[in-house]
Amino acid sequence: MCPDLDPSGPNAGLVEYESWLRDVPDYRPGASSTPPSLYERLGGAERIAAIVDDALDRHAVNPLLAPRFRGKDLPRLKQLGTQFFCMGSGGPQRYEGRDMRTAHAGMNVSEQELVAAIDDFVTAMRAQGVGAAEVNEVVGMLYSVKNEVLRT
């Protein structure tokens, strides 16, 4: 039961209320009421790196995407992909790669290729146990760069 606050002063009763809250599961004094970022909900950099690694491994064998990955520095692409994904999901990492338009310039990426790439990420996230809400958020994030990637 919630204690009654003492109405006799502006801070009266708050000490008692604070004491009561300490008994509430998961209460942390001073904790922010801000919901966790997508980065936090995905599990941070290590888990995001696993998702990116999985997705890019899938790209490399996806019949629609594999030709674009032959002869490429896959470990470097994974590193940049992880940075991009971490930064885009609210993490502290800095993306050191080229902007999406420059990175995809001259590649003439089709909508089918973009959908295949997003599908590979969805499959990778599901394989890593990512929840449906987070998968949807990531799909939105990936789809948001569509105009920077397609037919540039």
XYZ file of N, CA and C in Angstrom:
456
model
N 0.845 -1.182 0.000
C 0.000 0.000 0.000
C 0.886 1.240 0.000
N 0.510 2.201 -0.776
C 1.274 3.442 -0.888
C 1.027 4.307 0.341
N 2.096 4.832 0.960
C 1.897 5.681 2.139
C 1.278 7.012 1.744
N 0.545 7.607 2.669
C -0.002 8.934 2.420
C 1.114 9.951 2.591
N 1.168 10.916 1.675
C 2.148 11.985 1.798
C 1.617 13.037 2.762
N 2.499 13.559 3.570
C 2.132 14.593 4.535
C 1.950 15.900 3.785
N 0.751 16.446 3.768
C 0.509 17.675 3.012
C 0.966 18.942 3.716
N 1.658 18.829 4.839
C 2.009 20.019 5.605
C 3.191 20.794 5.024
N 3.916 20.267 4.077
C 5.045 20.985 3.490
C 5.361 20.452 2.110
N 6.147 21.200 1.341
C 6.397 20.802 -0.047
C 7.141 19.471 -0.180
N 7.992 19.122 0.790
C 8.735 17.863 0.699
C 8.364 16.877 1.803
N 7.396 17.239 2.589
C 6.992 16.380 3.708
C 6.471 15.055 3.166
N 6.837 14.005 3.833
C 6.355 12.690 3.440
C 7.160 12.016 2.355
N 8.047 12.744 1.694
C 8.812 12.155 0.595
C 9.797 11.108 1.086
N 10.344 11.308 2.289
C 11.277 10.335 2.832
C 10.551 9.010 3.050
N 9.352 9.087 3.591
C 8.563 7.870 3.803
C 8.226 7.222 2.454
N 7.874 8.015 1.483
C 7.539 7.508 0.151
C 8.756 6.836 -0.487
N 9.911 7.483 -0.346
C 11.155 6.912 -0.875
C 11.426 5.563 -0.216
N 11.201 5.478 1.078
C 11.400 4.228 1.797
C 10.454 3.157 1.271
N 9.209 3.515 1.036
C 8.237 2.569 0.498
C 8.657 2.075 -0.893
N 9.155 2.971 -1.728
C 9.565 2.600 -3.084
C 10.730 1.618 -3.083
N 11.581 1.678 -2.074
C 12.721 0.761 -2.012
C 12.265 -0.700 -1.937
N 11.054 -0.919 -1.446
C 10.518 -2.272 -1.355
C 9.848 -2.731 -2.645
N 9.697 -1.818 -3.601
C 9.083 -2.166 -4.879
C 10.156 -2.850 -5.732
N 9.855 -4.013 -6.314
C 10.850 -4.708 -7.143
C 11.378 -3.801 -8.251
N 12.679 -3.896 -8.496
C 13.375 -3.164 -9.554
C 13.452 -1.659 -9.335
N 13.115 -1.186 -8.154
C 13.266 0.240 -7.896
C 14.730 0.557 -7.687
N 15.200 1.605 -8.354
C 16.580 2.066 -8.195
C 16.536 3.563 -7.958
N 16.939 4.003 -6.771
C 16.943 5.440 -6.513
C 17.784 6.164 -7.560
N 17.239 7.232 -8.076
C 17.962 8.036 -9.050
C 17.889 7.487 -10.463
N 17.229 6.347 -10.657
C 17.134 5.771 -11.996
C 16.233 6.636 -12.859
N 16.578 6.735 -14.108
C 15.800 7.525 -15.049
C 14.517 6.797 -15.410
N 13.479 7.550 -15.655
C 12.236 6.951 -16.117
C 12.226 6.844 -17.638
N 13.324 7.243 -18.272
C 13.444 7.142 -19.720
C 13.516 5.674 -20.106
N 12.699 5.265 -21.068
C 12.761 3.856 -21.476
C 14.118 3.534 -22.100
N 14.538 2.279 -22.030
C 15.832 1.918 -22.603
C 15.840 2.128 -24.118
N 16.991 2.495 -24.631
C 17.134 2.719 -26.075
C 17.068 1.384 -26.813
N 16.885 1.451 -28.108
C 16.918 0.253 -28.931
C 18.261 -0.445 -28.754
N 19.329 0.317 -28.694
C 20.673 -0.224 -28.468
C 20.701 -1.076 -27.203
N 20.143 -0.557 -26.122
C 20.113 -1.292 -24.854
C 19.216 -2.520 -24.947
N 18.061 -2.364 -25.595
C 17.128 -3.480 -25.707
C 17.679 -4.600 -26.598
N 18.553 -4.244 -27.535
C 19.185 -5.265 -28.388
C 20.331 -5.968 -27.673
N 20.784 -5.419 -26.563
C 21.839 -6.063 -25.787
C 23.195 -5.414 -25.921
N 23.265 -4.222 -26.519
C 24.526 -3.506 -26.618
C 25.391 -3.963 -27.777
N 26.619 -3.465 -27.782
C 27.532 -3.646 -28.919
C 27.836 -5.107 -29.230
N 28.038 -5.917 -28.204
C 28.411 -7.317 -28.441
C 27.291 -8.079 -29.147
N 26.093 -7.872 -28.685
C 24.955 -8.575 -29.295
C 24.656 -8.022 -30.681
N 24.788 -6.715 -30.863
C 24.585 -6.115 -32.181
C 25.639 -6.629 -33.152
N 26.880 -6.757 -32.685
C 27.941 -7.309 -33.551
C 27.588 -8.721 -34.002
N 27.002 -9.519 -33.116
C 26.599 -10.885 -33.479
C 25.503 -10.859 -34.539
N 24.572 -9.924 -34.418
C 23.496 -9.788 -35.402
C 24.074 -9.384 -36.751
N 24.948 -8.383 -36.749
C 25.551 -7.902 -37.997
C 26.395 -9.001 -38.636
N 27.199 -9.693 -37.844
C 28.017 -10.792 -38.377
C 27.132 -11.837 -39.057
N 26.069 -12.222 -38.369
C 25.141 -13.223 -38.898
C 24.501 -12.722 -40.194
N 24.006 -11.498 -40.179
C 23.336 -10.943 -41.365
C 24.286 -10.859 -42.556
N 25.509 -10.398 -42.333
C 26.454 -10.276 -43.451
C 26.916 -11.646 -43.944
N 27.012 -12.616 -43.053
C 27.297 -13.986 -43.497
C 26.156 -14.487 -44.382
N 24.937 -14.135 -44.038
C 23.775 -14.506 -44.857
C 23.811 -13.784 -46.201
N 24.175 -12.487 -46.191
C 24.303 -11.735 -47.456
C 25.284 -12.441 -48.395
N 26.384 -12.912 -47.824
C 27.461 -13.507 -48.630
C 27.033 -14.794 -49.336
N 25.964 -15.436 -48.865
C 25.484 -16.664 -49.521
C 24.080 -16.489 -50.116
N 23.483 -15.338 -49.942
C 22.168 -15.063 -50.502
C 22.344 -14.899 -52.022
N 21.662 -15.706 -52.824
C 21.864 -15.643 -54.273
C 21.673 -14.252 -54.874
N 20.800 -13.459 -54.281
C 20.560 -12.112 -54.794
C 21.658 -11.127 -54.392
N 22.298 -11.375 -53.250
C 23.275 -10.420 -52.712
C 24.730 -10.874 -52.830
N 24.961 -12.178 -52.881
C 26.323 -12.721 -52.851
C 27.257 -12.096 -53.885
N 26.800 -11.851 -55.121
C 27.729 -11.252 -56.099
C 28.301 -9.908 -55.650
N 27.547 -9.180 -54.859
C 28.024 -7.869 -54.390
C 29.082 -8.006 -53.287
N 29.162 -9.165 -52.663
C 30.083 -9.357 -51.540
C 31.339 -10.132 -51.920
N 31.373 -10.691 -53.114
C 32.580 -11.416 -53.552
C 33.758 -10.468 -53.647
N 34.868 -10.881 -53.057
C 36.090 -10.073 -53.124
C 36.102 -8.878 -52.195
N 35.074 -8.723 -51.380
C 35.016 -7.594 -50.439
C 35.655 -7.987 -49.113
N 36.088 -6.996 -48.374
C 36.678 -7.190 -47.055
C 35.544 -7.360 -46.042
N 35.041 -8.599 -45.917
C 33.885 -8.871 -45.058
C 34.126 -8.486 -43.595
N 35.301 -8.766 -43.014
C 35.513 -8.327 -41.624
C 35.393 -6.801 -41.464
N 35.889 -6.054 -42.435
C 35.779 -4.588 -42.366
C 34.322 -4.146 -42.518
N 33.585 -4.788 -43.431
C 32.174 -4.461 -43.607
C 31.388 -4.772 -42.332
N 31.747 -5.865 -41.665
C 31.085 -6.214 -40.398
C 31.378 -5.163 -39.335
N 32.622 -4.702 -39.280
C 32.992 -3.674 -38.305
C 32.198 -2.392 -38.551
N 32.157 -1.956 -39.809
C 31.428 -0.735 -40.144
C 29.925 -0.922 -39.931
N 29.420 -2.090 -40.291
C 28.004 -2.373 -40.086
C 27.635 -2.336 -38.617
N 28.502 -2.864 -37.777
C 28.257 -2.838 -36.333
C 28.263 -1.406 -35.817
N 29.221 -0.606 -36.261
C 29.259 0.802 -35.850
C 27.978 1.526 -36.270
N 27.579 1.319 -37.520
C 26.392 1.977 -38.063
C 25.153 1.563 -37.277
N 25.021 0.281 -37.042
C 23.872 -0.283 -36.337
C 23.850 0.223 -34.893
N 25.002 0.224 -34.227
C 25.077 0.704 -32.837
C 24.694 2.182 -32.766
N 25.299 2.995 -33.612
C 25.012 4.419 -33.597
C 23.537 4.678 -33.919
N 23.015 4.001 -34.932
C 21.635 4.202 -35.354
C 20.605 3.759 -34.332
N 21.002 2.853 -33.446
C 20.071 2.356 -32.439
C 20.222 3.072 -31.092
N 21.076 4.093 -31.055
C 21.207 4.889 -29.836
C 22.429 4.591 -29.003
N 23.367 3.818 -29.543
C 24.587 3.499 -28.810
C 25.607 4.620 -28.883
N 26.662 4.520 -28.091
C 27.676 5.576 -28.041
C 28.715 5.505 -29.168
N 28.677 4.453 -29.967
C 29.684 4.274 -31.009
C 29.548 5.344 -32.090
N 30.661 5.588 -32.731
C 30.706 6.535 -33.839
C 30.915 5.738 -35.121
N 30.108 6.004 -36.125
C 30.237 5.342 -37.415
C 31.351 6.021 -38.195
N 32.350 5.240 -38.592
C 33.525 5.789 -39.267
C 33.493 5.605 -40.780
N 32.420 5.020 -41.282
C 32.327 4.754 -42.716
C 31.787 5.935 -43.500
N 31.657 5.692 -44.789
C 31.092 6.715 -45.672
C 29.580 6.779 -45.468
N 28.989 7.911 -45.836
C 27.534 8.004 -45.746
C 26.929 6.996 -46.724
N 25.679 6.639 -46.501
C 25.035 5.572 -47.270
C 24.997 5.864 -48.772
N 24.737 7.106 -49.141
C 24.677 7.459 -50.561
C 26.040 7.250 -51.222
N 27.086 7.710 -50.589
C 28.435 7.559 -51.147
C 28.844 6.093 -51.177
N 28.551 5.358 -50.104
C 28.941 3.952 -50.022
C 28.264 3.098 -51.097
N 27.062 3.490 -51.515
C 26.320 2.695 -52.492
C 26.278 3.340 -53.879
N 27.009 4.438 -54.063
C 27.022 5.136 -55.348
C 27.510 4.205 -56.463
N 26.786 4.222 -57.553
C 27.163 3.433 -58.719
C 26.813 1.961 -58.628
N 26.239 1.518 -57.517
C 25.927 0.103 -57.358
C 24.582 -0.274 -57.972
N 23.733 0.729 -58.212
C 22.429 0.481 -58.822
C 21.643 -0.587 -58.049
N 21.586 -0.437 -56.727
C 20.903 -1.394 -55.858
C 19.405 -1.364 -56.156
N 18.817 -2.553 -56.355
C 17.390 -2.654 -56.637
C 16.595 -2.784 -55.340
N 15.286 -2.562 -55.452
C 14.420 -2.746 -54.285
C 14.445 -4.193 -53.814
N 14.535 -5.133 -54.746
C 14.594 -6.549 -54.385
C 15.837 -6.846 -53.553
N 16.957 -6.228 -53.899
C 18.186 -6.419 -53.130
C 18.054 -5.803 -51.739
N 17.445 -4.633 -51.664
C 17.246 -4.004 -50.358
C 16.357 -4.879 -49.473
N 15.277 -5.384 -50.040
C 14.379 -6.256 -49.273
C 15.120 -7.526 -48.851
N 15.927 -8.098 -49.742
C 16.697 -9.305 -49.391
C 17.667 -9.009 -48.249
N 18.313 -7.847 -48.278
C 19.246 -7.475 -47.214
C 18.504 -7.309 -45.890
N 17.352 -6.646 -45.920
C 16.563 -6.468 -44.702
C 16.074 -7.825 -44.202
N 15.643 -8.685 -45.118
C 15.208 -10.036 -44.725
C 16.329 -10.797 -44.020
N 17.548 -10.662 -44.517
C 18.682 -11.328 -43.871
C 18.881 -10.798 -42.453
N 18.688 -9.494 -42.261
C 18.803 -8.929 -40.914
C 17.689 -9.441 -40.012
N 16.479 -9.533 -40.538
C 15.365 -10.045 -39.746
C 15.646 -11.484 -39.322
N 16.113 -12.304 -40.257
C 16.438 -13.698 -39.943
C 17.541 -13.771 -38.899
N 18.559 -12.934 -39.037
C 19.668 -12.907 -38.073
C 19.172 -12.481 -36.690
N 18.319 -11.472 -36.638
C 17.805 -11.016 -35.342
C 16.962 -12.095 -34.679
N 16.114 -12.747 -35.463
C 15.295 -13.826 -34.893
C 16.176 -14.959 -34.390
N 17.237 -15.279 -35.132
C 18.168 -16.331 -34.712
C 18.869 -15.953 -33.410
N 19.031 -14.661 -33.163
C 19.680 -14.175 -31.940
C 18.672 -13.942 -30.815
N 17.393 -14.258 -31.059
C 16.386 -14.127 -30.016
C 15.876 -12.723 -29.781
N 16.005 -11.840 -30.766
C 15.531 -10.462 -30.630
C 14.001 -10.456 -30.689
N 13.388 -9.665 -29.835
C 11.929 -9.584 -29.770
C 11.314 -8.908 -30.985
N 10.037 -9.168 -31.191
C 9.322 -8.655 -32.361
C 9.321 -7.126 -32.423
N 9.139 -6.461 -31.298
C 9.110 -4.990 -31.293
C 10.449 -4.421 -31.753
N 11.534 -5.012 -31.274
C 12.860 -4.537 -31.648
C 13.147 -4.850 -33.119
N 12.731 -6.032 -33.585
C 12.900 -6.376 -35.002
C 12.197 -5.330 -35.865
N 10.969 -4.991 -35.502
C 10.225 -3.985 -36.273
C 10.915 -2.636 -36.265
N 11.472 -2.261 -35.125
C 12.178 -0.986 -35.035
C 13.421 -0.976 -35.926
N 14.136 -2.082 -35.928
C 15.335 -2.178 -36.770
C 14.948 -2.139 -38.245
N 13.875 -2.839 -38.616
C 13.415 -2.800 -40.003
C 13.114 -1.349 -40.401
N 12.467 -0.611 -39.526
C 12.200 0.804 -39.796
C 13.477 1.603 -39.968
N 14.461 1.312 -39.118
C 15.750 2.003 -39.204
C 16.427 1.696 -40.544
N 16.443 0.416 -40.924
C 17.080 0.025 -42.182
C 16.329 0.593 -43.384
N 15.017 0.552 -43.316
C 14.203 1.056 -44.428
C 14.345 2.567 -44.575
N 14.665 3.254 -43.485
C 14.777 4.719 -43.530
C 15.931 5.193 -44.418
N 16.898 4.334 -44.708
C 18.020 4.730 -45.577
C 17.797 4.319 -47.029
N 16.595 3.842 -47.322
C 16.267 3.355 -48.664
C 16.641 4.346 -49.754
N 16.274 5.608 -49.590
C 16.538 6.610 -50.627
C 18.023 6.924 -50.785
N 18.816 6.562 -49.783
C 20.266 6.764 -49.858
C 20.959 5.599 -50.551
N 20.267 4.467 -50.660
C 20.870 3.230 -51.131
C 20.396 2.833 -52.529
N 19.111 2.984 -52.793
C 18.535 2.507 -54.051
C 18.975 3.315 -55.258
N 19.372 2.578 -56.281
C 19.660 3.142 -57.615
C 20.512 4.396 -57.574
N 21.495 4.413 -56.697
C 22.389 5.585 -56.615
C 23.613 5.374 -57.471
